[in-house]
Tab-separated table of C-alpha atoms in Angstrom:
chain	number	residue	atom	x	y	z
A	1	MET	CA	4.203	35.909	49.817
A	2	ILE	CA	3.678	32.729	47.787
A	3	LYS	CA	6.329	30.094	48.490
A	4	LYS	CA	6.809	26.782	46.745
A	5	LEU	CA	7.777	23.992	49.103
A	6	ASN	CA	9.221	20.691	47.914
A	7	THR	CA	9.609	17.747	50.273
A	8	PRO	CA	11.749	16.618	51.969
A	9	LEU	CA	11.826	19.999	53.683
A	10	THR	CA	15.073	21.433	55.041
A	11	ASN	CA	15.312	23.197	58.398
A	12	GLN	CA	15.864	26.390	56.435
A	13	ASP	CA	12.634	25.841	54.427
A	14	ILE	CA	10.639	25.503	57.637
A	15	GLU	CA	12.256	28.214	59.717
A	16	SER	CA	12.148	30.854	56.980
A	17	LEU	CA	8.355	30.620	56.724
A	18	ARG	CA	6.389	33.489	58.208
A	19	ALA	CA	2.750	33.754	59.295
A	20	GLY	CA	0.779	35.003	56.299
A	21	ASP	CA	2.867	33.210	53.640
A	22	ILE	CA	0.872	31.180	51.134
A	23	VAL	CA	2.538	27.853	50.435
A	24	LEU	CA	2.203	25.451	47.523
A	25	ILE	CA	3.456	22.043	48.642
A	26	THR	CA	4.751	19.438	46.240
A	27	GLY	CA	5.894	16.038	47.461
A	28	THR	CA	4.896	13.779	50.338
A	29	ILE	CA	2.516	14.471	53.213
A	30	TYR	CA	1.035	12.035	55.726
A	31	THR	CA	-2.562	12.022	56.894
A	32	ALA	CA	-3.621	11.407	60.480
A	33	ARG	CA	-6.502	12.563	62.647
A	34	ASP	CA	-7.855	11.736	66.108
A	35	ALA	CA	-7.695	7.927	66.248
A	36	ALA	CA	-4.386	7.659	64.339
A	37	HIS	CA	-2.779	10.275	66.591
A	38	LYS	CA	-3.753	8.257	69.636
A	39	ARG	CA	-2.046	5.173	68.197
A	40	LEU	CA	1.047	7.064	66.991
A	41	VAL	CA	1.587	8.514	70.447
A	42	GLU	CA	1.133	5.051	72.000
A	43	LEU	CA	3.962	3.813	69.720
A	44	ILE	CA	6.189	6.702	70.785
A	45	GLU	CA	5.501	6.026	74.447
A	46	LYS	CA	6.425	2.374	73.970
A	47	GLY	CA	9.623	3.441	72.201
A	48	GLU	CA	8.531	1.819	68.952
A	49	LYS	CA	9.129	3.022	65.403
A	50	LEU	CA	6.550	5.228	63.675
A	51	PRO	CA	5.050	3.921	60.416
A	52	PHE	CA	6.689	6.812	58.500
A	53	ASP	CA	9.924	8.782	58.793
A	54	PRO	CA	9.033	11.729	61.041
A	55	LYS	CA	12.125	13.823	60.213
A	56	ASN	CA	10.855	17.225	59.008
A	57	ALA	CA	7.643	15.457	58.001
A	58	ILE	CA	4.310	17.088	57.186
A	59	ILE	CA	1.112	15.784	58.797
A	60	TYR	CA	-2.250	16.672	57.312
A	61	TYR	CA	-5.348	16.336	59.501
A	62	THR	CA	-7.967	14.812	57.240
A	63	GLY	CA	-10.386	11.928	57.037
A	64	PRO	CA	-11.235	11.657	53.339
A	65	ALA	CA	-14.611	10.612	51.997
A	66	PRO	CA	-14.514	7.299	50.077
A	67	LYS	CA	-13.107	7.657	46.577
A	68	LYS	CA	-15.315	7.194	43.577
A	69	PRO	CA	-14.049	4.995	40.734
A	70	GLY	CA	-11.645	6.943	38.553
A	71	ARG	CA	-10.569	9.350	41.313
A	72	VAL	CA	-7.216	9.274	43.159
A	73	ILE	CA	-8.813	10.120	46.511
A	74	GLY	CA	-12.185	11.195	47.826
A	75	PRO	CA	-12.842	14.776	48.951
A	76	CYS	CA	-10.245	15.475	51.649
A	77	GLY	CA	-10.476	18.858	53.341
A	78	PRO	CA	-8.853	19.624	56.689
A	79	THR	CA	-10.493	18.757	59.998
A	80	SER	CA	-10.359	20.934	63.158
A	81	SER	CA	-6.814	20.839	64.494
A	82	TYR	CA	-7.384	21.577	68.188
A	83	ARG	CA	-8.430	17.971	68.798
A	84	MET	CA	-4.851	16.934	67.982
A	85	ASP	CA	-3.300	19.395	70.466
A	86	PRO	CA	-2.718	16.824	73.231
A	87	TYR	CA	-0.766	14.607	70.797
A	88	SER	CA	1.127	17.080	68.597
A	89	PRO	CA	4.092	17.806	70.915
A	90	TYR	CA	4.953	14.069	71.032
A	91	LEU	CA	5.155	13.987	67.248
A	92	MET	CA	7.119	17.237	67.071
A	93	LYS	CA	9.611	15.717	69.490
A	94	GLU	CA	10.067	12.860	67.014
A	95	GLY	CA	10.786	15.311	64.193
A	96	VAL	CA	7.424	16.256	62.654
A	97	ARG	CA	7.752	19.964	61.843
A	98	VAL	CA	4.672	20.872	59.805
A	99	MET	CA	1.027	20.319	60.654
A	100	ILE	CA	-1.863	21.211	58.350
A	101	GLY	CA	-5.453	21.516	59.517
A	102	LYS	CA	-8.001	24.194	60.225
A	103	GLY	CA	-8.923	26.454	63.115
A	104	ASP	CA	-7.276	27.873	66.211
A	105	ARG	CA	-5.214	25.776	68.606
A	106	SER	CA	-4.217	25.929	72.238
A	107	ASP	CA	-1.536	28.142	73.754
A	108	SER	CA	0.407	25.057	74.774
A	109	PHE	CA	0.483	23.974	71.121
A	110	TYR	CA	1.749	27.378	70.021
A	111	LYS	CA	4.469	27.187	72.652
A	112	ALA	CA	5.482	23.738	71.369
A	113	LEU	CA	5.759	25.202	67.853
A	114	LYS	CA	8.425	27.581	69.132
A	115	ASP	CA	10.185	24.905	71.189
A	116	TYR	CA	10.459	22.564	68.223
A	117	LYS	CA	10.856	25.290	65.568
A	118	SER	CA	7.782	23.961	63.833
A	119	VAL	CA	4.961	25.517	61.820
A	120	TYR	CA	1.186	25.236	61.530
A	121	PHE	CA	-0.574	25.701	58.204
A	122	GLN	CA	-4.283	25.979	57.546
A	123	ALA	CA	-6.043	24.742	54.443
A	124	THR	CA	-9.544	25.932	53.585
A	125	GLY	CA	-12.103	23.939	55.561
A	126	GLY	CA	-14.913	22.594	53.432
A	127	ALA	CA	-12.986	22.992	50.166
A	128	ALA	CA	-12.587	19.232	50.104
A	129	THR	CA	-13.163	18.446	46.440
A	130	LEU	CA	-10.913	21.303	45.328
A	131	ILE	CA	-8.148	20.103	47.664
A	132	SER	CA	-8.490	16.524	46.412
A	133	GLU	CA	-7.439	17.753	42.955
A	134	ALA	CA	-3.926	18.434	44.338
A	135	VAL	CA	-3.507	14.810	45.453
A	136	LYS	CA	-1.826	12.764	42.723
A	137	ASP	CA	-1.161	9.471	44.468
A	138	VAL	CA	-2.206	7.726	47.673
A	139	THR	CA	-0.627	4.869	49.629
A	140	LEU	CA	-2.020	3.328	52.783
A	141	ILE	CA	0.720	3.422	55.441
A	142	ALA	CA	-0.929	2.217	58.643
A	143	TYR	CA	-4.136	1.320	60.495
A	144	PRO	CA	-6.443	0.183	57.660
A	145	ASP	CA	-9.011	-0.732	60.321
A	146	LEU	CA	-9.514	2.976	60.978
A	147	GLY	CA	-10.985	3.525	57.491
A	148	ALA	CA	-11.078	7.250	56.771
A	149	GLU	CA	-8.922	7.792	59.861
A	150	ALA	CA	-6.069	5.552	58.652
A	151	VAL	CA	-2.605	6.977	57.941
A	152	TYR	CA	-2.064	7.582	54.240
A	153	GLU	CA	0.894	8.901	52.311
A	154	PHE	CA	-0.304	11.525	49.836
A	155	THR	CA	1.797	12.598	46.893
A	156	VAL	CA	0.683	16.157	46.275
A	157	GLU	CA	1.302	18.817	43.674
A	158	ASN	CA	0.857	22.468	44.574
A	159	PHE	CA	-1.243	21.703	47.648
A	160	LYS	CA	-2.300	25.169	48.779
A	161	ALA	CA	-2.194	26.254	52.417
A	162	ILE	CA	-1.507	29.362	54.452
A	163	VAL	CA	1.103	29.637	57.187
A	164	THR	CA	-0.935	30.760	60.173
A	165	ASN	CA	1.643	30.076	62.904
A	166	ASP	CA	5.386	30.184	62.287
A	167	SER	CA	8.351	28.939	64.308
A	168	ILE	CA	9.036	32.305	65.967
A	169	GLY	CA	5.584	32.938	67.424
A	170	GLY	CA	3.924	34.689	64.477
A	171	ASN	CA	0.146	34.179	64.663
A	172	LEU	CA	-1.768	35.285	61.568
A	173	PRO	CA	-5.340	34.897	62.906
A	174	LEU	CA	-4.508	36.862	66.039
A	175	GLU	CA	-2.829	39.689	64.113
A	176	ASN	CA	-5.273	39.831	61.213
A	177	ARG	CA	-8.439	39.709	63.344
A	178	LYS	CA	-7.335	42.820	65.197
A	179	LYS	CA	-7.338	44.730	61.907
A	180	TYR	CA	-11.014	44.019	61.342
A	181	GLN	CA	-12.285	44.292	64.901
A	182	LYS	CA	-14.612	47.206	65.544
B	1	MET	CA	-56.438	8.198	54.768
B	2	ARG	CA	-53.511	8.122	52.361
B	3	LYS	CA	-51.132	5.216	52.471
B	4	ILE	CA	-47.528	6.128	51.666
B	5	ASP	CA	-45.184	3.395	50.518
B	6	LEU	CA	-42.130	3.243	52.796
B	7	LYS	CA	-39.923	2.416	49.827
B	8	LEU	CA	-40.754	5.888	48.539
B	9	ILE	CA	-39.646	7.399	51.864
B	10	GLU	CA	-36.419	5.384	51.782
B	11	ASP	CA	-35.587	6.459	48.232
B	12	THR	CA	-36.490	10.086	48.884
B	13	VAL	CA	-34.283	10.298	51.981
B	14	ALA	CA	-31.378	8.762	50.031
B	15	GLU	CA	-31.863	11.112	47.124
B	16	LEU	CA	-32.182	14.244	49.310
B	17	LEU	CA	-29.092	13.460	51.383
B	18	TYR	CA	-26.898	12.709	48.385
B	19	ASP	CA	-28.119	15.826	46.612
B	20	ALA	CA	-27.469	17.928	49.734
B	21	CYS	CA	-23.894	16.645	50.066
B	22	VAL	CA	-23.061	17.432	46.433
B	23	ASN	CA	-25.123	20.448	45.416
B	24	LEU	CA	-25.313	23.550	47.541
B	25	ASN	CA	-28.614	25.400	47.029
B	26	GLU	CA	-28.732	28.449	44.784
B	27	LYS	CA	-29.587	30.823	47.647
B	28	GLU	CA	-26.607	29.742	49.731
B	29	LEU	CA	-24.254	30.088	46.740
B	30	LYS	CA	-25.610	33.585	46.175
B	31	ALA	CA	-24.980	34.508	49.806
B	32	LEU	CA	-21.379	33.302	49.494
B	33	GLU	CA	-20.900	35.261	46.232
B	34	LYS	CA	-22.182	38.387	47.961
B	35	ALA	CA	-19.879	37.815	50.947
B	36	LYS	CA	-16.907	37.442	48.612
B	37	LEU	CA	-17.654	40.836	47.081
B	38	GLU	CA	-18.139	42.512	50.445
B	39	GLU	CA	-15.240	40.928	52.367
B	40	LYS	CA	-12.610	43.552	53.172
B	41	SER	CA	-9.688	41.216	53.935
B	42	GLU	CA	-7.732	39.977	50.911
B	43	ILE	CA	-7.048	36.640	52.593
B	44	GLY	CA	-10.746	36.380	53.465
B	45	LYS	CA	-11.770	37.122	49.900
B	46	ASP	CA	-9.371	34.474	48.634
B	47	ILE	CA	-10.800	31.925	51.067
B	48	ILE	CA	-14.417	32.557	50.055
B	49	GLY	CA	-13.188	32.318	46.455
B	50	GLN	CA	-11.757	28.857	47.180
B	51	ILE	CA	-14.988	27.825	48.894
B	52	LEU	CA	-17.041	28.875	45.861
B	53	GLU	CA	-14.614	27.259	43.408
B	54	ASN	CA	-14.904	24.075	45.462
B	55	ASP	CA	-18.700	24.181	45.615
B	56	TYR	CA	-19.052	24.644	41.851
B	57	LEU	CA	-16.441	21.952	41.188
B	58	ALA	CA	-18.181	19.470	43.519
B	59	CYS	CA	-21.419	20.021	41.626
B	60	LYS	CA	-19.677	19.601	38.254
B	61	LEU	CA	-17.781	16.444	39.254
B	62	ASN	CA	-20.730	15.039	41.224
B	63	LEU	CA	-18.648	14.759	44.416
B	64	PRO	CA	-19.390	15.836	47.998
B	65	LEU	CA	-18.327	19.432	48.680
B	66	CYS	CA	-16.928	18.511	52.080
B	67	GLN	CA	-15.427	15.200	53.215
B	68	ASP	CA	-17.463	15.540	56.406
B	69	THR	CA	-20.803	14.462	55.013
B	70	GLY	CA	-22.234	14.726	58.477
B	71	GLN	CA	-24.723	12.892	60.599
B	72	ALA	CA	-28.132	13.029	58.948
B	73	VAL	CA	-30.689	15.283	60.608
B	74	ILE	CA	-34.185	14.612	59.261
B	75	PHE	CA	-37.161	16.878	59.871
B	76	LEU	CA	-40.539	15.353	59.071
B	77	GLU	CA	-43.898	17.029	58.810
B	78	VAL	CA	-46.340	14.157	58.604
B	79	GLY	CA	-49.942	14.803	57.625
B	80	SER	CA	-52.396	13.340	60.123
B	81	GLU	CA	-54.219	11.609	57.257
B	82	VAL	CA	-51.126	9.652	56.289
B	83	ILE	CA	-50.571	6.015	57.201
B	84	PHE	CA	-47.488	3.890	56.611
B	85	ASP	CA	-47.232	0.180	55.887
B	86	GLY	CA	-44.453	-0.415	58.408
B	87	ASN	CA	-41.739	1.296	60.421
B	88	LEU	CA	-41.050	4.857	59.253
B	89	GLU	CA	-37.805	5.177	61.198
B	90	ASP	CA	-36.417	1.997	59.634
B	91	ALA	CA	-37.238	3.314	56.175
B	92	ILE	CA	-35.383	6.563	56.865
B	93	ASN	CA	-32.329	4.712	58.131
B	94	LYS	CA	-32.384	2.436	55.099
B	95	GLY	CA	-32.373	5.542	52.939
B	96	ILE	CA	-29.386	6.905	54.819
B	97	ALA	CA	-27.448	3.652	54.487
B	98	LYS	CA	-28.185	3.645	50.775
B	99	ALA	CA	-27.050	7.257	50.238
B	100	TYR	CA	-23.841	6.874	52.244
B	101	THR	CA	-22.740	3.472	50.972
B	102	LEU	CA	-23.735	3.720	47.299
B	103	GLY	CA	-22.967	7.433	47.121
B	104	TYR	CA	-19.363	7.287	48.409
B	105	LEU	CA	-20.207	9.579	51.315
B	106	ARG	CA	-18.143	9.403	54.496
B	107	LYS	CA	-19.551	7.345	57.339
B	108	SER	CA	-19.086	9.499	60.401
B	109	VAL	CA	-21.360	7.938	63.016
B	110	VAL	CA	-20.255	5.792	65.961
B	111	SER	CA	-22.745	3.403	67.541
B	112	ASN	CA	-21.981	4.464	71.096
B	113	PRO	CA	-20.369	7.695	72.279
B	114	LEU	CA	-18.453	5.809	74.984
B	115	THR	CA	-17.180	2.775	73.109
B	116	ARG	CA	-17.028	4.554	69.702
B	117	VAL	CA	-17.302	1.922	66.984
B	118	ASN	CA	-18.339	3.207	63.549
B	119	THR	CA	-21.766	1.944	62.481
B	120	GLY	CA	-20.439	1.551	58.935
B	121	ASP	CA	-23.395	3.031	57.085
B	122	ASN	CA	-23.851	6.417	58.780
B	123	THR	CA	-27.061	5.331	60.515
B	124	PRO	CA	-28.928	6.173	62.632
B	125	ALA	CA	-30.417	9.543	61.751
B	126	ILE	CA	-31.520	12.158	64.204
B	127	ILE	CA	-35.213	12.435	63.405
B	128	HIS	CA	-37.611	15.199	64.409
B	129	THR	CA	-41.255	14.540	63.633
B	130	LYS	CA	-44.204	16.884	63.713
B	131	ILE	CA	-47.801	15.862	62.993
B	132	VAL	CA	-49.567	18.449	60.842
B	133	PRO	CA	-52.999	18.548	59.164
B	134	GLY	CA	-53.254	17.057	55.672
B	135	ASP	CA	-52.282	13.967	53.685
B	136	LYS	CA	-48.727	14.815	52.701
B	137	ILE	CA	-45.288	14.302	54.181
B	138	LYS	CA	-42.586	16.943	54.005
B	139	ILE	CA	-39.033	15.716	54.408
B	140	THR	CA	-36.088	18.012	55.095
B	141	ALA	CA	-32.709	16.293	55.045
B	142	ALA	CA	-29.611	17.992	56.399
B	143	PRO	CA	-26.196	16.362	56.671
B	144	LYS	CA	-24.738	18.179	59.705
B	145	GLY	CA	-20.952	18.257	60.001
B	146	GLY	CA	-19.128	17.827	63.299
B	147	GLY	CA	-16.903	20.904	63.260
B	148	ALA	CA	-19.574	23.556	63.605
B	149	GLU	CA	-21.832	21.396	65.775
B	150	ASN	CA	-18.983	21.003	68.296
B	151	CYS	CA	-18.812	24.790	68.710
B	152	SER	CA	-22.508	25.114	69.558
B	153	ALA	CA	-23.638	25.930	73.094
B	154	LEU	CA	-26.641	26.157	75.414
B	155	LYS	CA	-27.124	28.210	78.527
B	156	MET	CA	-29.999	28.341	80.997
B	157	MET	CA	-30.072	32.078	81.635
B	158	ILE	CA	-32.361	33.981	83.962
B	159	PRO	CA	-34.848	36.710	82.997
B	160	ALA	CA	-32.592	39.368	84.586
B	161	ASP	CA	-29.910	38.566	81.983
B	162	GLY	CA	-32.265	39.996	79.359
B	163	ILE	CA	-31.464	40.778	75.738
B	164	GLU	CA	-28.016	42.102	76.643
B	165	GLY	CA	-27.182	38.815	78.361
B	166	ILE	CA	-28.374	36.867	75.328
B	167	LYS	CA	-26.206	38.946	73.005
B	168	LYS	CA	-23.191	38.504	75.244
B	169	PHE	CA	-23.646	34.723	75.291
B	170	VAL	CA	-24.078	34.493	71.504
B	171	LEU	CA	-21.003	36.661	70.889
B	172	GLU	CA	-18.927	34.689	73.390
B	173	THR	CA	-19.922	31.443	71.671
B	174	VAL	CA	-18.992	32.733	68.215
B	175	GLU	CA	-15.753	34.301	69.443
B	176	LYS	CA	-14.678	31.167	71.268
B	177	ALA	CA	-15.422	29.134	68.125
B	178	GLY	CA	-13.133	31.369	66.043
B	179	GLY	CA	-12.196	29.604	62.814
B	180	LYS	CA	-13.228	26.140	64.009
B	181	PRO	CA	-16.825	26.072	62.663
B	182	CYS	CA	-15.592	27.018	59.154
B	183	PRO	CA	-16.813	30.601	58.791
B	184	PRO	CA	-18.523	32.323	57.149
B	185	ILE	CA	-21.163	30.627	59.262
B	186	LEU	CA	-24.888	30.715	59.862
B	187	VAL	CA	-25.819	31.353	63.484
B	188	GLY	CA	-29.040	29.844	64.798
B	189	VAL	CA	-30.268	31.199	68.109
B	190	GLY	CA	-33.087	29.490	69.992
B	191	ILE	CA	-34.564	31.459	72.844
B	192	GLY	CA	-37.246	30.259	75.233
B	193	GLY	CA	-39.111	27.015	75.800
B	194	ASN	CA	-36.951	24.839	78.034
B	195	LEU	CA	-33.633	23.025	77.749
B	196	GLU	CA	-34.464	20.807	74.761
B	197	LYS	CA	-36.857	23.249	73.130
B	198	ALA	CA	-34.194	25.970	72.962
B	199	ALA	CA	-31.814	23.574	71.230
B	200	MET	CA	-34.546	22.569	68.765
B	201	LEU	CA	-35.368	26.214	68.034
B	202	ALA	CA	-31.728	26.928	67.244
B	203	LYS	CA	-31.473	23.870	64.997
B	204	GLU	CA	-34.696	24.753	63.172
B	205	ALA	CA	-33.414	28.296	62.735
B	206	ILE	CA	-30.454	27.159	60.654
B	207	ILE	CA	-32.008	24.236	58.829
B	208	LEU	CA	-35.656	25.061	58.223
B	209	ARG	CA	-35.452	28.800	57.671
B	210	GLU	CA	-34.296	30.349	54.398
B	211	ILE	CA	-30.943	32.095	54.416
B	212	ASP	CA	-32.471	35.294	53.040
B	213	ASP	CA	-35.589	35.459	55.231
B	214	VAL	CA	-36.105	37.587	58.346
B	215	ALA	CA	-37.860	36.746	61.608
B	216	GLU	CA	-41.582	37.513	61.803
B	217	GLY	CA	-41.476	39.203	65.206
B	218	GLU	CA	-40.071	42.681	65.522
B	219	ALA	CA	-37.948	41.921	68.595
B	220	GLU	CA	-36.459	38.845	66.900
B	221	ARG	CA	-35.791	40.792	63.691
B	222	LYS	CA	-34.002	43.538	65.590
B	223	LEU	CA	-31.921	41.008	67.503
B	224	GLU	CA	-30.954	39.234	64.275
B	225	GLN	CA	-29.694	42.478	62.752
B	226	GLU	CA	-27.839	43.606	65.846
B	227	LEU	CA	-26.225	40.223	66.370
B	228	LEU	CA	-25.122	39.946	62.738
B	229	GLU	CA	-23.458	43.322	62.935
B	230	ALA	CA	-21.802	42.574	66.269
B	231	ILE	CA	-20.581	39.144	65.100
B	232	ASN	CA	-19.062	40.588	61.955
B	233	ASN	CA	-17.360	43.254	64.054
B	234	LEU	CA	-15.467	40.533	65.930
B	235	GLY	CA	-13.000	40.422	63.020
B	236	ILE	CA	-12.836	36.584	62.944
B	237	GLY	CA	-13.470	36.437	59.198
B	238	PRO	CA	-13.478	33.539	56.714
B	239	MET	CA	-11.882	30.433	58.269
B	240	GLY	CA	-10.964	32.607	61.253
B	241	LEU	CA	-8.036	34.250	59.499
B	242	GLY	CA	-9.345	37.787	59.990
B	243	GLY	CA	-11.986	39.686	58.065
B	244	THR	CA	-15.438	41.188	57.996
B	245	LYS	CA	-17.523	38.157	57.000
B	246	THR	CA	-17.712	35.872	60.005
B	247	ALA	CA	-21.442	35.188	59.641
B	248	LEU	CA	-23.683	35.310	56.584
B	249	ALA	CA	-26.860	35.478	58.659
B	250	VAL	CA	-28.230	35.170	62.178
B	251	LYS	CA	-31.590	33.464	62.683
B	252	VAL	CA	-33.453	33.944	65.944
B	253	ASN	CA	-36.372	31.636	66.773
B	254	THR	CA	-38.332	32.049	70.007
B	255	TYR	CA	-40.953	30.168	72.019
B	256	PRO	CA	-42.945	30.929	75.188
B	257	CYS	CA	-41.156	29.967	78.389
B	258	HIS	CA	-41.527	29.751	82.180
B	259	ILE	CA	-41.581	32.980	84.203
B	260	ALA	CA	-38.342	31.894	85.876
B	261	SER	CA	-36.472	30.941	82.717
B	262	LEU	CA	-34.512	32.255	79.763
B	263	PRO	CA	-33.020	29.267	77.935
B	264	VAL	CA	-30.705	30.232	75.063
B	265	ALA	CA	-29.142	27.861	72.543
B	266	VAL	CA	-26.670	28.752	69.825
B	267	ASN	CA	-26.278	26.314	66.947
B	268	LEU	CA	-23.575	27.051	64.405
B	269	GLN	CA	-23.650	25.991	60.776
B	270	CYS	CA	-20.511	25.956	58.622
B	271	HIS	CA	-20.443	27.530	55.148
B	272	ALA	CA	-21.515	24.181	53.661
B	273	MET	CA	-25.154	24.965	54.430
B	274	ARG	CA	-26.517	21.663	53.168
B	275	HIS	CA	-30.211	20.881	53.238
B	276	LYS	CA	-32.808	19.662	50.760
B	277	VAL	CA	-36.581	19.473	50.991
B	278	LYS	CA	-39.248	17.394	49.300
B	279	VAL	CA	-42.970	17.083	49.782
B	280	ILE	CA	-44.558	13.749	48.968
């Protein structure tokens, strides 16, 4: 099923998603990958404020290539999500409910998805230029010293992703792979 | 002796790397088109469709197809009659810095794996040099992304493990990788030699061989076919979301080894199979 999602997301928006749904996101998403996650979790542990409002927020795991003149952003496909597994539950606890990346994640992450009624989407790895077309505006939010790994706010229009893991334990890769196993 | 100007090497390396990041070769595009037709899963078909749309768009807009423009792997075949007027390695690294800074490519190299500070210009390259007869130099440039490389593996097996053991190890590696190396992938398998030789064989299998070629040896050819079938029967599919096209090809390269040994390396290559070649 194709679902249009507009941010800010409601609890109902998030919890009604099911593994296998295709989503087209319009609104605000935040980028963060390895180094930014490390710093965000350090802030949480110190009890300090995050550089963005985490309530029902969407985090996209990407480290864009530099932008050429005339472009909004450089190519910005998803990076492998499993590297963020140690950090994700801390962010979910603060209110982050949607994470977008690529590839399988750990069982402990999937359990945290259920605990925090959160969802994991995958975007197509390597389709970085195509994905960059959905990004309409970019603002640097934190950690400029990290370059491509800084936290950016993306304003997106119809950013395409697939719900691979929903808030009730649905796991698209697990279910769909079985169909094609011989 | 033929003297080759290092400026020419520098410019060629820059040009090849930029071209590789932006323009996927015709043969690789064809393999993806074929996979899209043959993929049984609707989701998988849609994903390969997005990959192709992206690859054509990147070429049209003159932008890198993937934001991970890799660490540069450079294969050199240097004619023994060639001399250089300075440091060849420096010239290659200058070419890399030029491609990545002027070409808006992502700098993804840290100067030290322990302290992890970005070098800022994507240098240094990983360079493999072979001396061959003649007065030419052949340069193959391959930006290798981190995602698929991270899922690669090496195992020092024993002769008793045999071909069945090799297959099991390759399948385990691909299955464990799942969607992480951005399938549909290329699977390079290096068998024999020793620890480092096996890894080199696997790397050469995915970068130096053509996607549509087959191994020369009969045993290797048979193993390539059997592995491809077995890998695609795992059901992992495009981006790991289920399907019949997990790998586009398996390449097996072998080398003589010690009577006690059976080294096996598996090097995975994502669907952005980027490499360009030039002979000077």
